[in-house]
């Protein structure tokens, strides 16, 4: 119950932040919100902008989206397999050390590594297991893209069955990593996660309880999000524009799908005035597989383009 209330509070704060950001970036909305004028004195342009803003905010407020825990698990599961590992530097006592390393998600969502004994971060971990891993989403392209930081203990694996299981999972993510069998490489695993920080974009940050993170599964649709989004962007971008105009009420000139999940799509929109922003375009109902995603997009396209 406490977690649900916290999430609601974070969501409410995020909506207020997004509303302020939207007003500050959209010409006409900022001045309309700051200058008190009787309704009769409001210009047609101001009235239209105000109506568009209200419709946009109302739509985004109720737009279905994945929980922060599911988004975090999905980022770790479907990343490119590389992330920033931060350790307590043994060489420079009291300072953090950072390195880009390959990793693979364990079945429980905690990362696995194969690290060389000659690497500084390996020596750091052997001296102190306290570390963190920052993972970015597969479509990361800036500050408004998703990322997650896992803070916990990373330990060397010594049991043969644990090493064998880690090797199998690591090779699924990095099939050409023949070097993990070299004598100076060893298996490591985040054995305990103590804190999780998720950032889903502007005003989209949240602290995730470790137990919540471990209890959810990655979103299955995000596993094939990239080819679906690419197909829509390459061959049907005009239909995405139509959907944004129809469902969100925004004067979109172009629209680029950045990701697709079981509840909808993330879309980067450029408005007719040149302003750019990301928004949520939810499905009418959840999708369980690729066919359902296709059917829902076709349904939304027809609703958006009918005369």
PDB file of C-alpha atoms in Angstrom:
ATOM      1  CA  UNK A   1       0.000   0.000   0.000  1.00  0.00           C
ATOM      2  CA  UNK A   2       2.836   2.387   0.861  1.00  0.00           C
ATOM      3  CA  UNK A   3       4.564   1.609  -2.420  1.00  0.00           C
ATOM      4  CA  UNK A   4       1.390   2.268  -4.409  1.00  0.00           C
ATOM      5  CA  UNK A   5       0.899   5.602  -2.692  1.00  0.00           C
ATOM      6  CA  UNK A   6       4.527   6.574  -3.367  1.00  0.00           C
ATOM      7  CA  UNK A   7       4.193   5.725  -7.033  1.00  0.00           C
ATOM      8  CA  UNK A   8       0.983   7.778  -7.234  1.00  0.00           C
ATOM      9  CA  UNK A   9       2.742  10.738  -5.650  1.00  0.00           C
ATOM     10  CA  UNK A  10       5.672  10.452  -8.054  1.00  0.00           C
ATOM     11  CA  UNK A  11       3.275  10.211 -10.977  1.00  0.00           C
ATOM     12  CA  UNK A  12       1.349  13.276  -9.823  1.00  0.00           C
ATOM     13  CA  UNK A  13       4.554  15.273  -9.424  1.00  0.00           C
ATOM     14  CA  UNK A  14       5.720  14.170 -12.841  1.00  0.00           C
ATOM     15  CA  UNK A  15       2.473  15.341 -14.425  1.00  0.00           C
ATOM     16  CA  UNK A  16       2.835  18.764 -12.857  1.00  0.00           C
ATOM     17  CA  UNK A  17       6.424  18.956 -14.121  1.00  0.00           C
ATOM     18  CA  UNK A  18       5.420  17.865 -17.605  1.00  0.00           C
ATOM     19  CA  UNK A  19       2.605  20.412 -17.683  1.00  0.00           C
ATOM     20  CA  UNK A  20       4.997  23.216 -16.767  1.00  0.00           C
ATOM     21  CA  UNK A  21       7.548  22.013 -19.309  1.00  0.00           C
ATOM     22  CA  UNK A  22       4.895  21.754 -22.002  1.00  0.00           C
ATOM     23  CA  UNK A  23       3.622  25.270 -21.319  1.00  0.00           C
ATOM     24  CA  UNK A  24       7.140  26.703 -21.373  1.00  0.00           C
ATOM     25  CA  UNK A  25       7.967  25.075 -24.717  1.00  0.00           C
ATOM     26  CA  UNK A  26       4.779  25.764 -26.633  1.00  0.00           C
ATOM     27  CA  UNK A  27       4.433  29.319 -27.982  1.00  0.00           C
ATOM     28  CA  UNK A  28       1.171  30.876 -26.905  1.00  0.00           C
ATOM     29  CA  UNK A  29       0.604  28.575 -23.928  1.00  0.00           C
ATOM     30  CA  UNK A  30       3.164  30.312 -21.726  1.00  0.00           C
ATOM     31  CA  UNK A  31       1.804  33.761 -22.373  1.00  0.00           C
ATOM     32  CA  UNK A  32      -1.766  32.551 -22.100  1.00  0.00           C
ATOM     33  CA  UNK A  33      -1.067  31.092 -18.646  1.00  0.00           C
ATOM     34  CA  UNK A  34       0.669  34.219 -17.319  1.00  0.00           C
ATOM     35  CA  UNK A  35      -1.434  37.040 -18.733  1.00  0.00           C
ATOM     36  CA  UNK A  36      -4.866  37.348 -17.161  1.00  0.00           C
ATOM     37  CA  UNK A  37      -7.441  38.330 -19.745  1.00  0.00           C
ATOM     38  CA  UNK A  38     -11.177  37.966 -19.793  1.00  0.00           C
ATOM     39  CA  UNK A  39     -12.346  35.052 -21.987  1.00  0.00           C
ATOM     40  CA  UNK A  40     -13.837  37.456 -24.483  1.00  0.00           C
ATOM     41  CA  UNK A  41     -10.397  39.008 -25.067  1.00  0.00           C
ATOM     42  CA  UNK A  42      -8.679  35.678 -25.809  1.00  0.00           C
ATOM     43  CA  UNK A  43      -7.616  35.389 -29.427  1.00  0.00           C
ATOM     44  CA  UNK A  44      -8.694  32.454 -31.552  1.00  0.00           C
ATOM     45  CA  UNK A  45      -5.098  31.196 -31.624  1.00  0.00           C
ATOM     46  CA  UNK A  46      -4.814  31.391 -27.851  1.00  0.00           C
ATOM     47  CA  UNK A  47      -8.100  29.571 -27.397  1.00  0.00           C
ATOM     48  CA  UNK A  48      -7.065  26.845 -29.823  1.00  0.00           C
ATOM     49  CA  UNK A  49      -3.694  26.408 -28.097  1.00  0.00           C
ATOM     50  CA  UNK A  50      -5.347  26.248 -24.683  1.00  0.00           C
ATOM     51  CA  UNK A  51      -7.811  23.621 -25.871  1.00  0.00           C
ATOM     52  CA  UNK A  52      -4.988  21.598 -27.448  1.00  0.00           C
ATOM     53  CA  UNK A  53      -2.982  21.738 -24.228  1.00  0.00           C
ATOM     54  CA  UNK A  54      -5.932  20.617 -22.121  1.00  0.00           C
ATOM     55  CA  UNK A  55      -6.668  17.710 -24.440  1.00  0.00           C
ATOM     56  CA  UNK A  56      -2.995  16.714 -24.522  1.00  0.00           C
ATOM     57  CA  UNK A  57      -2.601  16.758 -20.739  1.00  0.00           C
ATOM     58  CA  UNK A  58      -5.843  14.865 -20.185  1.00  0.00           C
ATOM     59  CA  UNK A  59      -4.812  12.194 -22.667  1.00  0.00           C
ATOM     60  CA  UNK A  60      -1.294  11.760 -21.254  1.00  0.00           C
ATOM     61  CA  UNK A  61      -2.595  11.658 -17.684  1.00  0.00           C
ATOM     62  CA  UNK A  62      -4.672   8.581 -18.428  1.00  0.00           C
ATOM     63  CA  UNK A  63      -2.360   6.948 -20.964  1.00  0.00           C
ATOM     64  CA  UNK A  64      -1.567   3.365 -19.994  1.00  0.00           C
ATOM     65  CA  UNK A  65       2.117   2.612 -19.512  1.00  0.00           C
ATOM     66  CA  UNK A  66       4.326  -0.042 -17.980  1.00  0.00           C
ATOM     67  CA  UNK A  67       5.218   0.196 -14.308  1.00  0.00           C
ATOM     68  CA  UNK A  68       8.655   1.545 -13.474  1.00  0.00           C
ATOM     69  CA  UNK A  69       9.683  -1.904 -12.192  1.00  0.00           C
ATOM     70  CA  UNK A  70       8.715  -3.598 -15.472  1.00  0.00           C
ATOM     71  CA  UNK A  71      10.445  -0.872 -17.473  1.00  0.00           C
ATOM     72  CA  UNK A  72      13.594  -1.378 -15.396  1.00  0.00           C
ATOM     73  CA  UNK A  73      13.572  -5.159 -15.849  1.00  0.00           C
ATOM     74  CA  UNK A  74      12.983  -4.682 -19.573  1.00  0.00           C
ATOM     75  CA  UNK A  75      15.907  -2.266 -19.951  1.00  0.00           C
ATOM     76  CA  UNK A  76      18.250  -4.773 -18.327  1.00  0.00           C
ATOM     77  CA  UNK A  77      16.814  -7.706 -20.300  1.00  0.00           C
ATOM     78  CA  UNK A  78      16.845  -6.089 -23.756  1.00  0.00           C
ATOM     79  CA  UNK A  79      19.881  -3.817 -23.612  1.00  0.00           C
ATOM     80  CA  UNK A  80      22.834  -4.189 -25.963  1.00  0.00           C
ATOM     81  CA  UNK A  81      24.654  -6.075 -23.212  1.00  0.00           C
ATOM     82  CA  UNK A  82      27.065  -3.312 -22.240  1.00  0.00           C
ATOM     83  CA  UNK A  83      26.849  -0.974 -19.268  1.00  0.00           C
ATOM     84  CA  UNK A  84      28.876   1.266 -16.975  1.00  0.00           C
ATOM     85  CA  UNK A  85      30.235  -0.585 -13.954  1.00  0.00           C
ATOM     86  CA  UNK A  86      31.201   1.631 -11.022  1.00  0.00           C
ATOM     87  CA  UNK A  87      33.486   0.239  -8.317  1.00  0.00           C
ATOM     88  CA  UNK A  88      35.415   1.488  -5.286  1.00  0.00           C
ATOM     89  CA  UNK A  89      38.864   2.160  -6.683  1.00  0.00           C
ATOM     90  CA  UNK A  90      41.627   0.171  -5.058  1.00  0.00           C
ATOM     91  CA  UNK A  91      44.298   2.202  -6.846  1.00  0.00           C
ATOM     92  CA  UNK A  92      42.830   5.578  -5.871  1.00  0.00           C
ATOM     93  CA  UNK A  93      41.371   5.056  -2.433  1.00  0.00           C
ATOM     94  CA  UNK A  94      38.152   6.940  -1.768  1.00  0.00           C
ATOM     95  CA  UNK A  95      37.357   7.550  -5.437  1.00  0.00           C
ATOM     96  CA  UNK A  96      34.904   5.695  -7.650  1.00  0.00           C
ATOM     97  CA  UNK A  97      36.156   3.980 -10.791  1.00  0.00           C
ATOM     98  CA  UNK A  98      34.043   3.495 -13.915  1.00  0.00           C
ATOM     99  CA  UNK A  99      34.362   1.037 -16.788  1.00  0.00           C
ATOM    100  CA  UNK A 100      32.203  -0.062 -19.690  1.00  0.00           C
ATOM    101  CA  UNK A 101      31.797  -3.832 -19.396  1.00  0.00           C
ATOM    102  CA  UNK A 102      29.833  -6.586 -21.057  1.00  0.00           C
ATOM    103  CA  UNK A 103      27.115  -8.210 -18.984  1.00  0.00           C
ATOM    104  CA  UNK A 104      24.202 -10.580 -19.338  1.00  0.00           C
ATOM    105  CA  UNK A 105      20.923 -10.507 -17.411  1.00  0.00           C
ATOM    106  CA  UNK A 106      20.409 -13.420 -15.079  1.00  0.00           C
ATOM    107  CA  UNK A 107      17.068 -15.161 -14.939  1.00  0.00           C
ATOM    108  CA  UNK A 108      16.208 -13.061 -11.884  1.00  0.00           C
ATOM    109  CA  UNK A 109      17.197  -9.806 -13.600  1.00  0.00           C
ATOM    110  CA  UNK A 110      20.520  -9.438 -11.811  1.00  0.00           C
ATOM    111  CA  UNK A 111      23.593  -9.008 -14.035  1.00  0.00           C
ATOM    112  CA  UNK A 112      26.294 -11.589 -14.742  1.00  0.00           C
ATOM    113  CA  UNK A 113      29.854 -10.788 -15.833  1.00  0.00           C
ATOM    114  CA  UNK A 114      33.029 -12.458 -17.032  1.00  0.00           C
ATOM    115  CA  UNK A 115      35.924 -10.266 -15.949  1.00  0.00           C
ATOM    116  CA  UNK A 116      39.672 -10.466 -16.440  1.00  0.00           C
ATOM    117  CA  UNK A 117      41.981 -10.603 -13.444  1.00  0.00           C
ATOM    118  CA  UNK A 118      44.200  -7.937 -15.020  1.00  0.00           C
ATOM    119  CA  UNK A 119      41.390  -5.363 -15.130  1.00  0.00           C
ATOM    120  CA  UNK A 120      41.272  -2.678 -12.480  1.00  0.00           C
ATOM    121  CA  UNK A 121      37.546  -3.118 -11.860  1.00  0.00           C
ATOM    122  CA  UNK A 122      38.079  -6.837 -11.181  1.00  0.00           C
ATOM    123  CA  UNK A 123      40.681  -6.054  -8.536  1.00  0.00           C
ATOM    124  CA  UNK A 124      38.310  -3.451  -7.102  1.00  0.00           C
ATOM    125  CA  UNK A 125      35.498  -6.002  -6.760  1.00  0.00           C
ATOM    126  CA  UNK A 126      37.757  -8.580  -5.121  1.00  0.00           C
ATOM    127  CA  UNK A 127      38.728  -5.944  -2.549  1.00  0.00           C
ATOM    128  CA  UNK A 128      35.176  -4.598  -2.096  1.00  0.00           C
ATOM    129  CA  UNK A 129      32.048  -6.095  -3.695  1.00  0.00           C
ATOM    130  CA  UNK A 130      30.089  -2.846  -3.376  1.00  0.00           C
ATOM    131  CA  UNK A 131      29.338  -1.580  -6.881  1.00  0.00           C
ATOM    132  CA  UNK A 132      26.679  -0.272  -9.220  1.00  0.00           C
ATOM    133  CA  UNK A 133      25.746  -0.890 -12.840  1.00  0.00           C
ATOM    134  CA  UNK A 134      24.123   1.736 -15.070  1.00  0.00           C
ATOM    135  CA  UNK A 135      22.242   0.252 -18.025  1.00  0.00           C
ATOM    136  CA  UNK A 136      20.664   2.263 -20.839  1.00  0.00           C
ATOM    137  CA  UNK A 137      17.731   1.212 -22.999  1.00  0.00           C
ATOM    138  CA  UNK A 138      18.452  -0.311 -26.384  1.00  0.00           C
ATOM    139  CA  UNK A 139      17.093   2.791 -28.124  1.00  0.00           C
ATOM    140  CA  UNK A 140      18.865   5.273 -25.851  1.00  0.00           C
ATOM    141  CA  UNK A 141      19.451   8.577 -27.627  1.00  0.00           C
ATOM    142  CA  UNK A 142      19.480  11.258 -24.944  1.00  0.00           C
ATOM    143  CA  UNK A 143      18.342  12.481 -21.558  1.00  0.00           C
ATOM    144  CA  UNK A 144      14.685  11.637 -22.257  1.00  0.00           C
ATOM    145  CA  UNK A 145      15.496   7.947 -22.868  1.00  0.00           C
ATOM    146  CA  UNK A 146      15.280   5.184 -20.266  1.00  0.00           C
ATOM    147  CA  UNK A 147      18.081   3.987 -18.016  1.00  0.00           C
ATOM    148  CA  UNK A 148      18.395   2.147 -14.720  1.00  0.00           C
ATOM    149  CA  UNK A 149      21.057   1.943 -12.023  1.00  0.00           C
ATOM    150  CA  UNK A 150      21.440  -1.208  -9.928  1.00  0.00           C
ATOM    151  CA  UNK A 151      23.323  -0.768  -6.665  1.00  0.00           C
ATOM    152  CA  UNK A 152      24.501  -3.871  -4.843  1.00  0.00           C
ATOM    153  CA  UNK A 153      27.182  -6.458  -4.176  1.00  0.00           C
ATOM    154  CA  UNK A 154      29.025  -8.203  -7.016  1.00  0.00           C
ATOM    155  CA  UNK A 155      30.761 -11.415  -6.030  1.00  0.00           C
ATOM    156  CA  UNK A 156      32.991 -13.899  -7.816  1.00  0.00           C
ATOM    157  CA  UNK A 157      31.301 -17.228  -8.539  1.00  0.00           C
ATOM    158  CA  UNK A 158      33.222 -20.292  -7.398  1.00  0.00           C
ATOM    159  CA  UNK A 159      30.792 -23.209  -7.604  1.00  0.00           C
ATOM    160  CA  UNK A 160      31.169 -25.123 -10.911  1.00  0.00           C
ATOM    161  CA  UNK A 161      27.409 -25.330 -11.523  1.00  0.00           C
ATOM    162  CA  UNK A 162      27.006 -21.577 -10.968  1.00  0.00           C
ATOM    163  CA  UNK A 163      29.892 -20.793 -13.316  1.00  0.00           C
ATOM    164  CA  UNK A 164      28.467 -23.114 -15.992  1.00  0.00           C
ATOM    165  CA  UNK A 165      25.015 -21.513 -15.742  1.00  0.00           C
ATOM    166  CA  UNK A 166      26.537 -18.024 -15.913  1.00  0.00           C
ATOM    167  CA  UNK A 167      28.599 -19.016 -18.962  1.00  0.00           C
ATOM    168  CA  UNK A 168      25.510 -20.283 -20.783  1.00  0.00           C
ATOM    169  CA  UNK A 169      23.542 -17.112 -20.150  1.00  0.00           C
ATOM    170  CA  UNK A 170      26.466 -14.821 -20.999  1.00  0.00           C
ATOM    171  CA  UNK A 171      26.965 -16.532 -24.349  1.00  0.00           C
ATOM    172  CA  UNK A 172      23.293 -16.010 -25.206  1.00  0.00           C
ATOM    173  CA  UNK A 173      23.882 -12.271 -24.979  1.00  0.00           C
ATOM    174  CA  UNK A 174      27.437 -12.336 -26.350  1.00  0.00           C
ATOM    175  CA  UNK A 175      27.678 -15.399 -28.636  1.00  0.00           C
ATOM    176  CA  UNK A 176      31.147 -14.440 -29.904  1.00  0.00           C
ATOM    177  CA  UNK A 177      32.671 -14.053 -26.443  1.00  0.00           C
ATOM    178  CA  UNK A 178      35.056 -17.007 -26.809  1.00  0.00           C
ATOM    179  CA  UNK A 179      37.487 -15.227 -24.520  1.00  0.00           C
ATOM    180  CA  UNK A 180      35.447 -16.007 -21.405  1.00  0.00           C
ATOM    181  CA  UNK A 181      37.149 -19.435 -21.387  1.00  0.00           C
ATOM    182  CA  UNK A 182      40.619 -17.897 -21.135  1.00  0.00           C
ATOM    183  CA  UNK A 183      42.410 -18.674 -17.897  1.00  0.00           C
ATOM    184  CA  UNK A 184      42.448 -15.107 -16.579  1.00  0.00           C
ATOM    185  CA  UNK A 185      38.658 -14.665 -16.825  1.00  0.00           C
ATOM    186  CA  UNK A 186      36.236 -15.502 -14.041  1.00  0.00           C
ATOM    187  CA  UNK A 187      32.482 -15.339 -13.552  1.00  0.00           C
ATOM    188  CA  UNK A 188      30.939 -12.662 -11.342  1.00  0.00           C
ATOM    189  CA  UNK A 189      27.351 -11.961 -10.391  1.00  0.00           C
ATOM    190  CA  UNK A 190      25.416  -9.251  -8.581  1.00  0.00           C
ATOM    191  CA  UNK A 191      24.340 -11.432  -5.685  1.00  0.00           C
ATOM    192  CA  UNK A 192      22.338  -8.778  -3.875  1.00  0.00           C
ATOM    193  CA  UNK A 193      20.677  -5.614  -5.106  1.00  0.00           C
ATOM    194  CA  UNK A 194      20.227  -2.960  -2.459  1.00  0.00           C
ATOM    195  CA  UNK A 195      18.780  -0.029  -4.398  1.00  0.00           C
ATOM    196  CA  UNK A 196      17.429   0.625  -7.881  1.00  0.00           C
ATOM    197  CA  UNK A 197      17.081   4.007  -9.528  1.00  0.00           C
ATOM    198  CA  UNK A 198      15.015   4.216 -12.705  1.00  0.00           C
ATOM    199  CA  UNK A 199      14.877   7.207 -15.045  1.00  0.00           C
ATOM    200  CA  UNK A 200      12.369   6.969 -17.870  1.00  0.00           C
ATOM    201  CA  UNK A 201      12.991  10.434 -19.272  1.00  0.00           C
ATOM    202  CA  UNK A 202      12.204  13.977 -18.153  1.00  0.00           C
ATOM    203  CA  UNK A 203      10.222  13.936 -14.874  1.00  0.00           C
ATOM    204  CA  UNK A 204      10.079  10.148 -15.088  1.00  0.00           C
ATOM    205  CA  UNK A 205      12.390   9.071 -12.251  1.00  0.00           C
ATOM    206  CA  UNK A 206      11.564   6.626  -9.483  1.00  0.00           C
ATOM    207  CA  UNK A 207      13.216   4.512  -6.821  1.00  0.00           C
ATOM    208  CA  UNK A 208      12.285   0.854  -7.279  1.00  0.00           C
ATOM    209  CA  UNK A 209      12.100  -1.485  -4.298  1.00  0.00           C
ATOM    210  CA  UNK A 210      14.448  -4.431  -4.907  1.00  0.00           C
ATOM    211  CA  UNK A 211      11.721  -6.967  -4.124  1.00  0.00           C
ATOM    212  CA  UNK A 212       9.391  -5.340  -6.646  1.00  0.00           C
ATOM    213  CA  UNK A 213      12.105  -5.430  -9.311  1.00  0.00           C
ATOM    214  CA  UNK A 214      12.807  -9.097  -8.637  1.00  0.00           C
ATOM    215  CA  UNK A 215       9.115 -10.037  -8.645  1.00  0.00           C
ATOM    216  CA  UNK A 216       8.224  -8.768 -12.124  1.00  0.00           C
ATOM    217  CA  UNK A 217       9.173  -9.973 -15.599  1.00  0.00           C
ATOM    218  CA  UNK A 218      10.388  -7.994 -18.629  1.00  0.00           C
ATOM    219  CA  UNK A 219       7.651  -6.847 -20.989  1.00  0.00           C
ATOM    220  CA  UNK A 220       7.443  -9.494 -23.758  1.00  0.00           C
ATOM    221  CA  UNK A 221       6.536  -7.051 -26.539  1.00  0.00           C
ATOM    222  CA  UNK A 222       9.647  -4.956 -25.984  1.00  0.00           C
ATOM    223  CA  UNK A 223      11.653  -7.990 -27.096  1.00  0.00           C
ATOM    224  CA  UNK A 224      10.686  -7.234 -30.720  1.00  0.00           C
ATOM    225  CA  UNK A 225      10.011  -3.530 -30.374  1.00  0.00           C
ATOM    226  CA  UNK A 226      12.844  -2.431 -32.684  1.00  0.00           C
ATOM    227  CA  UNK A 227      11.707  -4.188 -35.902  1.00  0.00           C
ATOM    228  CA  UNK A 228       8.067  -3.170 -35.376  1.00  0.00           C
ATOM    229  CA  UNK A 229       9.013   0.468 -34.800  1.00  0.00           C
ATOM    230  CA  UNK A 230      11.389   0.436 -37.766  1.00  0.00           C
ATOM    231  CA  UNK A 231       8.695  -0.948 -40.074  1.00  0.00           C
ATOM    232  CA  UNK A 232       6.219   1.712 -38.976  1.00  0.00           C
ATOM    233  CA  UNK A 233       8.776   4.525 -39.257  1.00  0.00           C
ATOM    234  CA  UNK A 234      10.064   3.407 -42.654  1.00  0.00           C
ATOM    235  CA  UNK A 235       6.775   2.516 -44.338  1.00  0.00           C
ATOM    236  CA  UNK A 236       3.862   4.000 -42.396  1.00  0.00           C
ATOM    237  CA  UNK A 237       5.032   7.181 -40.713  1.00  0.00           C
ATOM    238  CA  UNK A 238       2.019   9.094 -42.023  1.00  0.00           C
ATOM    239  CA  UNK A 239      -0.316   6.754 -40.138  1.00  0.00           C
ATOM    240  CA  UNK A 240       1.550   7.471 -36.892  1.00  0.00           C
ATOM    241  CA  UNK A 241       1.015  11.173 -37.497  1.00  0.00           C
ATOM    242  CA  UNK A 242      -2.696  10.498 -38.040  1.00  0.00           C
ATOM    243  CA  UNK A 243      -2.892   8.480 -34.803  1.00  0.00           C
ATOM    244  CA  UNK A 244      -1.233  11.258 -32.789  1.00  0.00           C
ATOM    245  CA  UNK A 245      -3.633  13.829 -34.192  1.00  0.00           C
ATOM    246  CA  UNK A 246      -6.668  11.616 -33.633  1.00  0.00           C
ATOM    247  CA  UNK A 247      -5.963  10.168 -30.185  1.00  0.00           C
ATOM    248  CA  UNK A 248      -3.786  12.843 -28.581  1.00  0.00           C
ATOM    249  CA  UNK A 249      -5.165  15.935 -30.312  1.00  0.00           C
ATOM    250  CA  UNK A 250      -1.721  17.361 -31.059  1.00  0.00           C
ATOM    251  CA  UNK A 251      -0.879  19.157 -34.302  1.00  0.00           C
ATOM    252  CA  UNK A 252       1.789  16.664 -35.347  1.00  0.00           C
ATOM    253  CA  UNK A 253       3.757  17.251 -38.521  1.00  0.00           C
ATOM    254  CA  UNK A 254       5.963  14.175 -38.127  1.00  0.00           C
ATOM    255  CA  UNK A 255       6.007  11.264 -35.691  1.00  0.00           C
ATOM    256  CA  UNK A 256       8.728   8.700 -34.995  1.00  0.00           C
ATOM    257  CA  UNK A 257       8.020   5.602 -32.875  1.00  0.00           C
ATOM    258  CA  UNK A 258      10.896   5.018 -30.445  1.00  0.00           C
ATOM    259  CA  UNK A 259       9.546   1.869 -28.773  1.00  0.00           C
ATOM    260  CA  UNK A 260       6.559  -0.461 -28.630  1.00  0.00           C
ATOM    261  CA  UNK A 261       5.422  -2.392 -25.555  1.00  0.00           C
ATOM    262  CA  UNK A 262       2.376  -4.376 -24.508  1.00  0.00           C
ATOM    263  CA  UNK A 263       0.422  -1.254 -23.511  1.00  0.00           C
ATOM    264  CA  UNK A 264       1.312   1.146 -26.318  1.00  0.00           C
ATOM    265  CA  UNK A 265       4.004   3.169 -28.046  1.00  0.00           C
ATOM    266  CA  UNK A 266       6.489   5.891 -27.189  1.00  0.00           C
ATOM    267  CA  UNK A 267       6.516   8.481 -29.976  1.00  0.00           C
ATOM    268  CA  UNK A 268       8.735  11.467 -30.707  1.00  0.00           C
ATOM    269  CA  UNK A 269       6.581  14.138 -32.319  1.00  0.00           C
ATOM    270  CA  UNK A 270       7.471  17.292 -34.196  1.00  0.00           C
ATOM    271  CA  UNK A 271       4.631  19.807 -34.187  1.00  0.00           C
ATOM    272  CA  UNK A 272       3.710  22.131 -37.034  1.00  0.00           C
ATOM    273  CA  UNK A 273       5.468  24.986 -35.220  1.00  0.00           C
ATOM    274  CA  UNK A 274       8.739  23.010 -35.084  1.00  0.00           C
ATOM    275  CA  UNK A 275       8.529  22.061 -31.401  1.00  0.00           C
ATOM    276  CA  UNK A 276       9.611  18.484 -30.575  1.00  0.00           C
ATOM    277  CA  UNK A 277       8.517  16.276 -27.675  1.00  0.00           C
ATOM    278  CA  UNK A 278       7.992  12.660 -26.699  1.00  0.00           C
ATOM    279  CA  UNK A 279       4.557  11.366 -25.796  1.00  0.00           C
ATOM    280  CA  UNK A 280       2.683   8.215 -24.927  1.00  0.00           C
ATOM    281  CA  UNK A 281       0.325   6.654 -27.497  1.00  0.00           C
ATOM    282  CA  UNK A 282      -1.462   3.789 -25.708  1.00  0.00           C
ATOM    283  CA  UNK A 283      -3.194   0.825 -27.289  1.00  0.00           C
ATOM    284  CA  UNK A 284      -6.964   0.448 -26.792  1.00  0.00           C
ATOM    285  CA  UNK A 285      -6.174  -2.768 -24.866  1.00  0.00           C
ATOM    286  CA  UNK A 286      -3.036  -4.736 -23.928  1.00  0.00           C
ATOM    287  CA  UNK A 287      -1.223  -6.819 -26.524  1.00  0.00           C
ATOM    288  CA  UNK A 288       0.037 -10.313 -25.721  1.00  0.00           C
ATOM    289  CA  UNK A 289       2.037 -10.987 -28.878  1.00  0.00           C
ATOM    290  CA  UNK A 290       3.205  -9.766 -32.273  1.00  0.00           C
ATOM    291  CA  UNK A 291      -0.129 -10.460 -34.000  1.00  0.00           C
ATOM    292  CA  UNK A 292      -2.044  -8.494 -31.378  1.00  0.00           C
ATOM    293  CA  UNK A 293       0.327  -5.546 -31.834  1.00  0.00           C
ATOM    294  CA  UNK A 294      -0.269  -5.592 -35.583  1.00  0.00           C
ATOM    295  CA  UNK A 295      -4.046  -5.865 -35.157  1.00  0.00           C
ATOM    296  CA  UNK A 296      -4.130  -2.983 -32.668  1.00  0.00           C
ATOM    297  CA  UNK A 297      -2.055  -0.696 -34.886  1.00  0.00           C
ATOM    298  CA  UNK A 298      -4.304  -1.490 -37.857  1.00  0.00           C
ATOM    299  CA  UNK A 299      -7.383  -0.787 -35.725  1.00  0.00           C
ATOM    300  CA  UNK A 300      -5.961   2.539 -34.539  1.00  0.00           C
ATOM    301  CA  UNK A 301      -4.930   3.475 -38.067  1.00  0.00           C
ATOM    302  CA  UNK A 302      -8.418   2.875 -39.402  1.00  0.00           C
ATOM    303  CA  UNK A 303      -9.978   4.896 -36.598  1.00  0.00           C
ATOM    304  CA  UNK A 304      -7.540   7.751 -37.264  1.00  0.00           C
ATOM    305  CA  UNK A 305      -7.853   7.903 -41.032  1.00  0.00           C
ATOM    306  CA  UNK A 306     -11.551   7.284 -41.590  1.00  0.00           C
ATOM    307  CA  UNK A 307     -13.471  10.075 -43.297  1.00  0.00           C
TER     308      UNK A 307
END
